Tab-separated table of C-alpha atoms in Angstrom:
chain	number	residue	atom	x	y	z
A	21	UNK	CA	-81.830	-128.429	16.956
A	22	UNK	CA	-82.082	-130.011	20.433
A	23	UNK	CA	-81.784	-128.247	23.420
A	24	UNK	CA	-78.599	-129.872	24.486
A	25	UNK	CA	-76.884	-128.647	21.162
A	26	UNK	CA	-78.242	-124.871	21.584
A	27	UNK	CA	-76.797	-124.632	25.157
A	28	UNK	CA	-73.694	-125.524	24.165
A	29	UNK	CA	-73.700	-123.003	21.047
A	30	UNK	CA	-74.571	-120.572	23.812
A	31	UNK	CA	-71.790	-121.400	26.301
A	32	UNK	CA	-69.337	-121.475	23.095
A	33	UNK	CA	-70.650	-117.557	21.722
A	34	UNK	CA	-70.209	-116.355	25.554
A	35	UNK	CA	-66.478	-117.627	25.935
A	36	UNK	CA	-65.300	-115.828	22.890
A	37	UNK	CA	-67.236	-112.329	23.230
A	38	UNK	CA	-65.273	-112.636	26.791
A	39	UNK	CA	-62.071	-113.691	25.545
A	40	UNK	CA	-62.494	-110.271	23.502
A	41	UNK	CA	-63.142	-108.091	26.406
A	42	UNK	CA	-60.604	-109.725	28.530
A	43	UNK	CA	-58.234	-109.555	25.885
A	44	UNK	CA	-58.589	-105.483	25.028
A	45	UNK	CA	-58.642	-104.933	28.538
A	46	UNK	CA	-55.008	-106.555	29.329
A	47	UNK	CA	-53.747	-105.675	26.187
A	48	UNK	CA	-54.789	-102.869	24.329
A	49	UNK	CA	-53.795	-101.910	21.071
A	50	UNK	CA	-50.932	-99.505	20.324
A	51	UNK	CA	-52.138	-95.859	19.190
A	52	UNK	CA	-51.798	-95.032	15.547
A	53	UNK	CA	-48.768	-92.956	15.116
A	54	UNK	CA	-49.042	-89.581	13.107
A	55	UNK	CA	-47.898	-89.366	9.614
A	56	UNK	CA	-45.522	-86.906	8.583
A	57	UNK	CA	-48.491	-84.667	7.026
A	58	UNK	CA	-50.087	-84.224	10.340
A	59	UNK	CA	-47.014	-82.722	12.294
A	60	UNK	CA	-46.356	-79.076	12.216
A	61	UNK	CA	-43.328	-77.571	13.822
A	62	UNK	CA	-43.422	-75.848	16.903
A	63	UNK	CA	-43.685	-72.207	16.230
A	64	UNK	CA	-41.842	-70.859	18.815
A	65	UNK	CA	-38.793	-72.901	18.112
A	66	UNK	CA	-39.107	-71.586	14.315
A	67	UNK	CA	-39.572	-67.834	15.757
A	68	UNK	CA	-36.148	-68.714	17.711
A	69	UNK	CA	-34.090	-69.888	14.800
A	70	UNK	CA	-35.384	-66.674	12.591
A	71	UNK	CA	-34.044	-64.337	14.870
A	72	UNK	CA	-30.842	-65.569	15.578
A	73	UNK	CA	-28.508	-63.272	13.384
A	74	UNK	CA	-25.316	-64.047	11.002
A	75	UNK	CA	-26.169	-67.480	10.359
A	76	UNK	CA	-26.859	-69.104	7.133
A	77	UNK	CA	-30.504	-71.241	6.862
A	78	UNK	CA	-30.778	-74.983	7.221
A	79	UNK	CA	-31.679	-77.636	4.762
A	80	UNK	CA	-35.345	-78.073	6.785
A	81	UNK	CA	-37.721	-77.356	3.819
A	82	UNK	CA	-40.185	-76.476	6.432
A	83	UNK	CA	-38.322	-73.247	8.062
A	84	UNK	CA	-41.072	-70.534	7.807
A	85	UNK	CA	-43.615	-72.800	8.298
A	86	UNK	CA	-45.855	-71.925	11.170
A	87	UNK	CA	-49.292	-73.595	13.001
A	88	UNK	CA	-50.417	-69.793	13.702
A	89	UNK	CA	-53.071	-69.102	11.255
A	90	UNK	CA	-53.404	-65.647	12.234
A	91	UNK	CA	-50.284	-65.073	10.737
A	92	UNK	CA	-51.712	-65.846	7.192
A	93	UNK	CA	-54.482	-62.793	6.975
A	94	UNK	CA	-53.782	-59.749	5.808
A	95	UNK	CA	-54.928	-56.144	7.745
A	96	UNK	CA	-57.038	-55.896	5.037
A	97	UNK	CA	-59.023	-58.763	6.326
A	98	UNK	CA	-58.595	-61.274	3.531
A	99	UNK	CA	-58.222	-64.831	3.924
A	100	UNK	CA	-57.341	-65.178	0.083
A	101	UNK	CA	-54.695	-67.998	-0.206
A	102	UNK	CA	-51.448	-67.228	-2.055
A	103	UNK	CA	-50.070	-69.176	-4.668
A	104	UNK	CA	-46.464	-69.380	-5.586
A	105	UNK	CA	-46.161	-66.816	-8.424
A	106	UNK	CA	-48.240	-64.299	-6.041
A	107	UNK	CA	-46.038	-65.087	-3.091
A	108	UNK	CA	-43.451	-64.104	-5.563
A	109	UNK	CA	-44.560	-61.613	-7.524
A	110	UNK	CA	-42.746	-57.847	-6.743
A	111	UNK	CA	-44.161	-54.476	-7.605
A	112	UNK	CA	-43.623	-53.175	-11.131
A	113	UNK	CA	-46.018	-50.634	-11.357
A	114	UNK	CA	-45.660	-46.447	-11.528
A	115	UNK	CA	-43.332	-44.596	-13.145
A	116	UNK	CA	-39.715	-44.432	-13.501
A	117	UNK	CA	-37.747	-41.823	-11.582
A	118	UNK	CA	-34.386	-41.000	-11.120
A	119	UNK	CA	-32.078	-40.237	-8.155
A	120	UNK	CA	-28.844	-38.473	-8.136
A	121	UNK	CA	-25.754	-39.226	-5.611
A	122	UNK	CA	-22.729	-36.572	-5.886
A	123	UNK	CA	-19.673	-37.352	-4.225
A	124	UNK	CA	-16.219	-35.511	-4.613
A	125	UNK	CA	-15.476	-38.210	-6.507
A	126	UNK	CA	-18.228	-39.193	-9.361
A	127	UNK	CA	-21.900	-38.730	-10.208
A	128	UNK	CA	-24.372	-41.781	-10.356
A	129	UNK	CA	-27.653	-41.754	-10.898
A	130	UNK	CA	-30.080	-44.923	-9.807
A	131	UNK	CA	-33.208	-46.048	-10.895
A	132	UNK	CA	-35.987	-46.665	-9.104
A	133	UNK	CA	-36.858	-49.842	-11.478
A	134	UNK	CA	-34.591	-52.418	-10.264
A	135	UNK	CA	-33.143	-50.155	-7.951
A	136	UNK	CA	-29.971	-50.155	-10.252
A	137	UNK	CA	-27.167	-47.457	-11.614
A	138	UNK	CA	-27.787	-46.438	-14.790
A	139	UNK	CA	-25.451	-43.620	-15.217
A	140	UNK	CA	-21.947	-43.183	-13.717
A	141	UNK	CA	-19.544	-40.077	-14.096
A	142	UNK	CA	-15.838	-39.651	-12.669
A	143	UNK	CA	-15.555	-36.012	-11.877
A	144	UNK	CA	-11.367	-36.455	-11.929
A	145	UNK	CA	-11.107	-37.349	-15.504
A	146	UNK	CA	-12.020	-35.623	-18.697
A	147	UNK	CA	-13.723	-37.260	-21.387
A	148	UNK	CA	-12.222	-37.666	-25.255
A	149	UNK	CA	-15.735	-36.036	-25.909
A	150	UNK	CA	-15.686	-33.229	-23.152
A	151	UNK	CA	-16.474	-33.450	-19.985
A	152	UNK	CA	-16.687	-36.337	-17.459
A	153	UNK	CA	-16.242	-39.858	-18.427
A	154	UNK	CA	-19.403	-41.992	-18.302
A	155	UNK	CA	-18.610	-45.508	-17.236
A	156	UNK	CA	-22.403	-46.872	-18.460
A	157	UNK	CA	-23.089	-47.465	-21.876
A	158	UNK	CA	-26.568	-45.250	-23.204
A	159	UNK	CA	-27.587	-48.660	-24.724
A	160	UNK	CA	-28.007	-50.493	-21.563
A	161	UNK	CA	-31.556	-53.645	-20.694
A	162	UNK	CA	-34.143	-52.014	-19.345
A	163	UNK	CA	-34.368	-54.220	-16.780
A	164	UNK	CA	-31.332	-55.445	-13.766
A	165	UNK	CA	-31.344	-58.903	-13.191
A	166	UNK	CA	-31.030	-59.171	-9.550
A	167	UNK	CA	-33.188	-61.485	-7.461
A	168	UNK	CA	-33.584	-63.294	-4.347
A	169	UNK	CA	-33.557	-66.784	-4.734
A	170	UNK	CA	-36.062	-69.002	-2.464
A	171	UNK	CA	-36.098	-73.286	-2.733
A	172	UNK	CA	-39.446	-72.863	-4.591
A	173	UNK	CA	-38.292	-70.085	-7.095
A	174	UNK	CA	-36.829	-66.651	-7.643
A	175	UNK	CA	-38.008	-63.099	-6.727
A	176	UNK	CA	-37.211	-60.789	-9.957
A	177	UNK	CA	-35.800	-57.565	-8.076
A	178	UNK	CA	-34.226	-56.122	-10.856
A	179	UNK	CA	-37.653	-55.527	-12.570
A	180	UNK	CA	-39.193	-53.952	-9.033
A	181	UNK	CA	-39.979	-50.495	-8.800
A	182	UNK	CA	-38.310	-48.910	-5.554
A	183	UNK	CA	-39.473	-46.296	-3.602
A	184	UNK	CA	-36.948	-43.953	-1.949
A	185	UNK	CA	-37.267	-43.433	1.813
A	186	UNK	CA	-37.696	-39.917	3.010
A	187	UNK	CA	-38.653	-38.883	-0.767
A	188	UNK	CA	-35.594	-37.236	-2.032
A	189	UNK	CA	-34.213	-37.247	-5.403
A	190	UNK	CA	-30.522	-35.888	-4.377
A	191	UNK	CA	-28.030	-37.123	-2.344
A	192	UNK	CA	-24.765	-35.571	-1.408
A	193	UNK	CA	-22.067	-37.009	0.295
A	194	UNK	CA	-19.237	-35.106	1.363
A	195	UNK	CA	-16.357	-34.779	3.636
A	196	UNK	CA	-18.803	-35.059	6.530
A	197	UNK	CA	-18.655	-39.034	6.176
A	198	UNK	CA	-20.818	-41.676	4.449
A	199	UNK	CA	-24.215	-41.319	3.707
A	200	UNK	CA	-26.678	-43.892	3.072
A	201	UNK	CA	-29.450	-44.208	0.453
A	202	UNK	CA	-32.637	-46.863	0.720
A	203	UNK	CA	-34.493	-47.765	-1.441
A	204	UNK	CA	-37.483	-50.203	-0.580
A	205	UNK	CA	-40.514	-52.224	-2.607
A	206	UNK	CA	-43.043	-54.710	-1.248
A	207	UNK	CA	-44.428	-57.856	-2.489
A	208	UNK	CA	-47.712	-59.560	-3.306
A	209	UNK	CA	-47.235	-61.616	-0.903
A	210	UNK	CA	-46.532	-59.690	2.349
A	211	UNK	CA	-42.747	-59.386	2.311
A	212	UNK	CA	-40.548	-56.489	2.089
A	213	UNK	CA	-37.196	-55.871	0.362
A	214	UNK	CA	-34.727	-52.988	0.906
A	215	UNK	CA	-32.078	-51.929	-1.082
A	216	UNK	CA	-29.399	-49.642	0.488
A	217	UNK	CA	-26.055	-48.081	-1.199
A	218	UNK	CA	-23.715	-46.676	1.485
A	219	UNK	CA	-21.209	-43.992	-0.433
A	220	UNK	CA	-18.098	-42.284	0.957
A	221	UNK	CA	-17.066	-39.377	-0.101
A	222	UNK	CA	-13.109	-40.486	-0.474
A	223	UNK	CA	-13.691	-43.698	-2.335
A	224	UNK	CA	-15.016	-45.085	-5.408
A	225	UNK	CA	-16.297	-48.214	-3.407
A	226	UNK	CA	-20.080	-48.634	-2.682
A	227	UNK	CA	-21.325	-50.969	0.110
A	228	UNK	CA	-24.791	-52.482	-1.388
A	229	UNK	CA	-27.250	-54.360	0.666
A	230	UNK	CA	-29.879	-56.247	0.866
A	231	UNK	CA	-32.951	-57.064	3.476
A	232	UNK	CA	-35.790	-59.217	3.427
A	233	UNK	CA	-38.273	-58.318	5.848
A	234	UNK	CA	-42.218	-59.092	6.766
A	235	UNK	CA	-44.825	-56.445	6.508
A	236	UNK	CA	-46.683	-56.291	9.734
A	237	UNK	CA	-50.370	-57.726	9.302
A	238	UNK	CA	-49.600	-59.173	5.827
A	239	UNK	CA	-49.618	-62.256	4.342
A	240	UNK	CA	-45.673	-62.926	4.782
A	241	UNK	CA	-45.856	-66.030	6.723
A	242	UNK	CA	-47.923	-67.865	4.006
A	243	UNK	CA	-45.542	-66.570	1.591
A	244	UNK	CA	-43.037	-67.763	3.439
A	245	UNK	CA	-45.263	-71.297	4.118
A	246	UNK	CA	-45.071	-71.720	0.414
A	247	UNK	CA	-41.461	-70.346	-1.018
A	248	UNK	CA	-39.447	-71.807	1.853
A	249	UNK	CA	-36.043	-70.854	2.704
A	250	UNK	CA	-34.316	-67.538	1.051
A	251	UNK	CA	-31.604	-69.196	-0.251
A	252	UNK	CA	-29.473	-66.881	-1.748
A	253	UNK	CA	-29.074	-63.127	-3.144
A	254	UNK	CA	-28.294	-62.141	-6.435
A	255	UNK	CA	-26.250	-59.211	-7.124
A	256	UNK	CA	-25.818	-58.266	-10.654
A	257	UNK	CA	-24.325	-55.831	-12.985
A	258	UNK	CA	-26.002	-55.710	-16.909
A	259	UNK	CA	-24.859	-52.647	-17.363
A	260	UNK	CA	-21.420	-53.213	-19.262
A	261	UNK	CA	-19.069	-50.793	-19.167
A	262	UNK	CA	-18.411	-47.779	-21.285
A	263	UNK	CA	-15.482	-47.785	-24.251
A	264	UNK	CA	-13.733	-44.561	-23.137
A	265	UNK	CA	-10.579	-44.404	-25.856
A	266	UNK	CA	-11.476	-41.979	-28.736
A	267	UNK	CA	-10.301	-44.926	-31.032
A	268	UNK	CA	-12.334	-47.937	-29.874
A	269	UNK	CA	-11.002	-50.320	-32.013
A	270	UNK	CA	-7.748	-49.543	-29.841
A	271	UNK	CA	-9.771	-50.029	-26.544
A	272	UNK	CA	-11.709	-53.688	-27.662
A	273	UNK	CA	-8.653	-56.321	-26.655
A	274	UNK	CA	-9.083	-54.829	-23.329
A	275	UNK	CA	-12.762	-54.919	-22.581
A	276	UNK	CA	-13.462	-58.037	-20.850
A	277	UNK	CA	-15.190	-59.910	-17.895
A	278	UNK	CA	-13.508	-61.775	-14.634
A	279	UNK	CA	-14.491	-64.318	-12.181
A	280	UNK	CA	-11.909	-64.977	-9.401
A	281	UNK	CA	-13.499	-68.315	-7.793
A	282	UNK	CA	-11.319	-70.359	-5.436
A	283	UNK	CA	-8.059	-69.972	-6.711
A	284	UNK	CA	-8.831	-69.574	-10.279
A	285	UNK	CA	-9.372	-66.130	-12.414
A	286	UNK	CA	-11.640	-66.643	-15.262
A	287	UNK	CA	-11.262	-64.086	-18.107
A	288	UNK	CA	-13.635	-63.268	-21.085
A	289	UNK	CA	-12.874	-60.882	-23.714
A	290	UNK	CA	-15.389	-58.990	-25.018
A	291	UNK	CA	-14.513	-59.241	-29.250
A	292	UNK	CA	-15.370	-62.706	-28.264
A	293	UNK	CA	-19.135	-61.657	-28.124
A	294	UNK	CA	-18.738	-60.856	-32.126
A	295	UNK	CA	-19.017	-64.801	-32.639
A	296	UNK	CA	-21.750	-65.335	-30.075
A	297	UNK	CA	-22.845	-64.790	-26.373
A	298	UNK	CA	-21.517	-68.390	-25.834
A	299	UNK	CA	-17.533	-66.889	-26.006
A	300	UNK	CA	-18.590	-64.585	-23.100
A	301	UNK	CA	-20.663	-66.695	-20.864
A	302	UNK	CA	-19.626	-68.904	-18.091
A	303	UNK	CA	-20.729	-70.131	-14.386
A	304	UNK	CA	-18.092	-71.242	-11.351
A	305	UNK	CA	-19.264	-72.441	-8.146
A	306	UNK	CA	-16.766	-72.535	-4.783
A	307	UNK	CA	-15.316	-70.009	-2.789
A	308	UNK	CA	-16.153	-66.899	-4.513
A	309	UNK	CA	-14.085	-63.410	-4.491
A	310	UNK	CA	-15.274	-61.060	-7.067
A	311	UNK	CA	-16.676	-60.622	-10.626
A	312	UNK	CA	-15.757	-57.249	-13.000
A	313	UNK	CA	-16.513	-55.996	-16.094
A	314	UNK	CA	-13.538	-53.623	-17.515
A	315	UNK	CA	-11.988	-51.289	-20.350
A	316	UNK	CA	-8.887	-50.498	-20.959
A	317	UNK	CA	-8.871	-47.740	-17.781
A	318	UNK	CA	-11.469	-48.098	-15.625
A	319	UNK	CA	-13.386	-51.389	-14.239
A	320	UNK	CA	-16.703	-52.363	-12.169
A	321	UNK	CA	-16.053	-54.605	-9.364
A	322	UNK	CA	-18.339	-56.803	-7.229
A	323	UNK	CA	-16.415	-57.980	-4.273
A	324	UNK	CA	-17.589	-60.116	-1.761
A	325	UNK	CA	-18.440	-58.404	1.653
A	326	UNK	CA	-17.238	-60.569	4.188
A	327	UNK	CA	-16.010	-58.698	7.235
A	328	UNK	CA	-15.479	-61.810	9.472
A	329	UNK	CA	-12.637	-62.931	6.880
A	330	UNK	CA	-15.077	-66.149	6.931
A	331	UNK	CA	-15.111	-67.882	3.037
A	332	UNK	CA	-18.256	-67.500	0.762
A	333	UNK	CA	-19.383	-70.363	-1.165
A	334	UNK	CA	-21.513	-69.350	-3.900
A	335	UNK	CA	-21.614	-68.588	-7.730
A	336	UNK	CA	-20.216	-66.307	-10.301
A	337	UNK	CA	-22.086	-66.207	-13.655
A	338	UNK	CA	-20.649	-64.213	-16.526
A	339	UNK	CA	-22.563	-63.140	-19.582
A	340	UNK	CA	-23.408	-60.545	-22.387
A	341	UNK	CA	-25.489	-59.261	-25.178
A	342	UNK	CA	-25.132	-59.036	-28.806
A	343	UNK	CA	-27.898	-56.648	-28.964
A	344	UNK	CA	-26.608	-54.224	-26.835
A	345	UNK	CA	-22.417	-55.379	-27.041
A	346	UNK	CA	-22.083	-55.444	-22.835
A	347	UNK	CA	-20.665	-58.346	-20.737
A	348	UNK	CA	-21.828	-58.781	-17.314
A	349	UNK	CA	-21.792	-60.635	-14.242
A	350	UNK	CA	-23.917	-62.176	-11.551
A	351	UNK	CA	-22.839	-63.154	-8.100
A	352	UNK	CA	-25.441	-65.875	-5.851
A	353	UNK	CA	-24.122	-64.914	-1.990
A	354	UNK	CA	-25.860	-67.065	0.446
A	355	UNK	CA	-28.471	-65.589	2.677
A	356	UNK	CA	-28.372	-65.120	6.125
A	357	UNK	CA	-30.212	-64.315	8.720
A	358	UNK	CA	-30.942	-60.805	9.841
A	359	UNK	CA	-31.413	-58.497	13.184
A	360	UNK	CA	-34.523	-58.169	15.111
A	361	UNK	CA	-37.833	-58.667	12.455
A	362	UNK	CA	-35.243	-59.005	9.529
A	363	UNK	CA	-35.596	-62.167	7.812
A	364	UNK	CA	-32.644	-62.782	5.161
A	365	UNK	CA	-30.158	-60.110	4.385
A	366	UNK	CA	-26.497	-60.159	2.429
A	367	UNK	CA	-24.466	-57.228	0.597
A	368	UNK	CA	-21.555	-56.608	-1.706
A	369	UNK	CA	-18.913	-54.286	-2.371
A	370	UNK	CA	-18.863	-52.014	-5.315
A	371	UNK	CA	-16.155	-50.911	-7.097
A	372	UNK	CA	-16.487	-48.380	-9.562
A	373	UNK	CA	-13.795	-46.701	-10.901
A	374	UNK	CA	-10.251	-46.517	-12.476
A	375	UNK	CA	-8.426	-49.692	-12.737
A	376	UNK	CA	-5.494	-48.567	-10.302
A	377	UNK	CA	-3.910	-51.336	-7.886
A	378	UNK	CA	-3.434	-48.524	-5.214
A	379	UNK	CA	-7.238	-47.825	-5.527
A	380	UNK	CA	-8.713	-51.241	-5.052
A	381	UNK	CA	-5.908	-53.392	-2.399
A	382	UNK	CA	-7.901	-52.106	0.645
A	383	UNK	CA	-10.627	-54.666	-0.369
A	384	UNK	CA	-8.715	-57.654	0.341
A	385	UNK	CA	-9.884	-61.006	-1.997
A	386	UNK	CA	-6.473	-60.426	-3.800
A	387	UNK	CA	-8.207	-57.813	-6.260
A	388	UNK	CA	-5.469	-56.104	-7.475
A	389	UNK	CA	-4.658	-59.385	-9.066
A	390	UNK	CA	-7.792	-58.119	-11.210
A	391	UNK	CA	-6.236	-54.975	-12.127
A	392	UNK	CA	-3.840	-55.645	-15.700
A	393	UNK	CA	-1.018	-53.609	-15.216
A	394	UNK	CA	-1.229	-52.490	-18.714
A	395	UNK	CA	-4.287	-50.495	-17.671
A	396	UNK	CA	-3.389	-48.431	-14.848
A	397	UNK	CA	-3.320	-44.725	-14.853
């Protein structure tokens, strides 16, 4: 190569490495933005939206989650990382134990597993077999079926074991005014649930709630990180209800289930169960009222709680058992959000009782329309 043609290779390799540098310099290129997997939200604005009360959650799949990674070790130091079925996984160990409520009215007993009632007495009427009548068949699951219900899957409360707060084992509520009973368990996963009946002493109705709640120092925000939203509670009864005529083949075309949903009452007899579970079962989504199981004199309500006359959308399941010849029901009521460091919370009313129109009206959700004339008292 002459050395006219390598100067003017050299002039030509110096104009373009400049054209480079002049060109970042006046324009340079636009930043990469992030992708969705590199945002987090802004904890403080998801500490805000928790603790605003009475509200139902959003759609955002990502409302728990938080960029505070203290929040994910336990006070016992472990950085362990949960996995869904830990995250929902309740406490089912000890044994079971009993607790009694007396009112002037009836005598329940509840279970610490599943927190349920497993035995139900009304002190005003006189069983065909002597004494009270017990609304709760002997033959009843072992196990409720009551859960909270989370976008990534459901917490099995009714097989929890409960612990009572303050340690008693007998309740009674008299004409001093309502008393309250709580029950409470505790997660793998950081989070705890409480469970409380409120009875009065000159009604058969029982307020039940429930609260979800974070144990301080736990795990409960990457439980939370992982489950997402509570969605809903469910309130159940799998308990059936007692036959209480001394003739029970007389008693069996009134034994049946109800779903009042919108504006429609769904109705399941119970000799239907004889065929198959099918004939009993049945699930209705809208505007939900109540659910019951009843005989021919008495009936178990669930009623929706709603004190702001505000509607509930949700679901009413009915069911039963051919093992065990019960119908029940299940009611989904959304969650919403609790007071102070209360996540989630929602109740019901209870009903349980005789099937008497005067008894039941002061609950609203046109119940009486539940009651069949043909069994009052």
């Amino acid at each position: 190569m002459d050395r006219r043609t390598a100067l003017a290779f050299g002039l030509m390799a110096v104009v373009i490495i400049g054209f480079s540098i002049l060109q970042n310099t006046l324009f340079p290129p636009e930043p990469v933005p992030e992708t969705p997997e590199d945002l987090s939200p802004d904890t403080e604005m998801v500490q805000e939206a928790l603790e605003q009360p009475g509200t139902a959650f959003s759609e955002d799949p990502n409302d728990f989650l938080t960029s505070d990674s203290g929040d994910m070790t336990p006070s016992d130091g472990s950085t362990e990382p949960l996995n869904v079925a830990e995250a929902l996984a309740v406490d089912t160990h000890g044994s079971v134990r009993q607790f009694e409520v007396t009112t002037p009215l009836y005598r329940a007993v509840i279970s610490n597993r599943g927190g349920r009632i497993v035995s139900f007495e009304t002190l005003e009427h006189k069983s065909h077999l002597g004494g009270p009548v017990q609304l709760i068949p002997a033959n009843i699951p072992a196990n409720g079926l009551d859960a909270l219900v989370f976008r990534m899957g459901e917490m099995p409360l009714g097989v929890a074991m409960y612990a009572v707060e303050g340690g008693m084992d007998h309740l009674v509520v008299d004409d001093s005014g309502p008393r309250s009973l709580t029950l409470t368990t505790r997660t793998a996963g950081g989070l705890e649930v409480r469970k409380t009946y409120t009875f009065n002493p000159d009604t058969y109705g029982i307020h039940l709630n429930y609260v979800l709640a974070e144990v301080p120092g736990s795990q409960a925000r990457q439980a939370l990180n992982l489950l997402g939203s509570p969605e809903d509670f469910r309130f159940t009864w799998n308990q059936g209800i007692a036959p209480t005529e001394r003739i029970q083949k007389m008693e069996e075309p009134a034994m049946r289930s109800l779903a009042h949903v919108g504006d429609e009452l769904h109705v399941k007899k119970r000799n239907g169960l004889a065929k198959s579970e099918e004939k009993v079962v049945g699930q209705f989504r809208g505007t939900i009222h109540y659910a019951a199981v009843q005989n021919k004199y008495f009936t178990v309500f669930g009623i929706v709680s709603d004190p702001d006359d505000a509607p509930i959308e949700g679901t009413i399941s009915l069911g039963g058992d051919q093992a065990t010849n019960t119908q029940s029901w299940a009611m989904d009521i959304p969650a919403l959000r609790g007071l102070g460091g209360e996540i989630a919370t929602a109740g019901i009313d209870l009903f349980i009782g005789p099937a008497s129109v005067e008894l039941v009206q002061e609950f609203g959700h046109d119940v009486t329309g539940g009651v069949d004339l043909g069994m009052r008292m």
